[in-house]
């Protein structure tokens, strides 16, 4: 890409001259006092350590984001504690990034403190959302409740109050021990404080820990005292129930947690006790409260995303129906909502056997339109039933011989139940799951009505996915999965970022490296494959956000996959198949994500909107600024880019004291002065040989420089000395004065900032080469001088083409070259730097012999063939 911008050229020269003035000033040999020298080095070292600290925090943030995004795939267990700790740790690490960037840049980016505060406030508003338990009576009669009072009576009893008091449908008499009573009970015994700390750190994937914790809390609650005013209220409410029932009444004591029987069923998670005597109500109340903390209930609560303040238990106390039959009615078929059917399952005696699934049941299929018309019945052999004992509790007895093959419900009862079911569905606005009992007098009682959990046929879970599909050719099975999924389409081999605008709908992007710019085609891409890249990088995060199946670090994808080739990408098992694999595509279509609709996932998705989206994708774009940072990801992206910029300008400091350099003795015709920041050179030496260099990137580029034959003076021609004079006459004076100057390197163990003077040419190579792929990069700047305009442009074309062959992203402005590569493994960074070292020698005053374009092409082909694409080596970047 060629952009003619005189302003940019002027800007470069200002920066270059400023850099050269200060870096040479930094390395002056007539150093001042030892104390001043040491102060200068401390300042430089402090800035370098700020850079290191920023890189470490940046990597931690990217890894945490990647982990949270992976959890959002629906395939991993996590709880609200995980969301809170991860998001707050990200916030803390981003603060570290901001502080480190300001330390590095001398407080240029203080604006980020306010931006971070705004983002953190958005996160905290989601995380600190607290359910308020309203102050209410400790006990409330059932008929006085409505379905709106979920926070008072819990979902189950609030709905039953609506059924009895508002719809006037048959339900038992009863009352609720309110959620406010629960708070009073917990506070009276200081139970919340005792439970809170343990519950937060509880690991849901550790069953042994869950069981141990559950037993501790269960015993603690059962041993606790009921507050006197609550005990008195319960006894008073029971006396009122006796008057309404008109006789000595047994009761059922039923759980009614605040979240129970809402969009979260909590089916079977909490305790219910049947046929309880009046004097046992208080004890059973405590046992129901304790059931909040059974292993299965805690697992359910935490995987659904509920915090401790949402674990509130109201308890219903209902007149016990001495049932002759009972069961469950679904107002729609839960496995196929498109069927216009009502399903009723029933047994003789108590319906508990239906709910628990312990007995075989009669099944009645009933029409919705017309309502109550019996479509089919399946009558099973029934040889046992559950009944209420006179002294309390329940027992199992045999069914009499004459009833074992007969229906447990009459046609009239079935018709009545169907009409009740449709009325409840219409009232609550959704299909219902209804429990009922038929009293010994034949009266139907509704015991519970909650939303029915329906699995739509289109969301059915497909068969398990084999690790490799038989009968298909796998063309590549290596790489790192960044975003799971299945994708199929024609391969689009990206050679230059400019080609993104030609990317077709439904294609598979295959590229050398990752780039956040690919976000522009993610809405069209069936999948993405790159030769290099990290699952914690920016583009990987974007792939997960857009749910594009993505495999990175495949090493040889661009060499093996052909442009236009049809491929199927299995980013679940990390396989790339030749052609279309119908079984995989069908699997992807049917695959169900079981937890995506839960409260926990909705909370995670809300949090991720503050953390993950990346809008700052192009560092050269007009919108790449602090003001446009809306998420933590934006801040990390901007800060990482600016940190590299600040390190490039490491020598820019007008008040920087001089330091003593180390002279490089390496057998190359370049005068190199080195400054060690941290572990880059052997200590306490004045001259350094290659064996004294510990800096990974500088050692690599030095190897390349030493392995090349350096060109001598230009060959003499007819013009001789006069020709040379004519040539130098065309060189600007300020460049002539700089032709003999030294080259400078600022190094550490993994970092290098190397400014090279070769005749009229100036190059600056900055690199970081460490174990973490996200840290690693090479930046290359080149500014030529001397020679006629045509030769200078040929030189620029030669350097640009060779850099592109090395997989750099290159921007050219007249004869200024700005190139960068990022996120390569350390060994690849070293390989690229060795090639750059060779290239430095290769291009020394090369424009002197670039008489025409054909010669330039010859030199390009020669270097690529001999040093980049050797037949015996693997292609670079793979």
GROMACS .gro file of C-alpha atoms in nm, residues 386 555 774 862:
model
    4
  386UNK     CA    1  -4.867  -4.416   4.887
  555UNK     CA    2   0.171  -2.370   1.107
  774UNK     CA    3   0.136  -1.230   2.281
  862UNK     CA    4   1.782  -1.390  -0.519
   0.00000   0.00000   0.00000
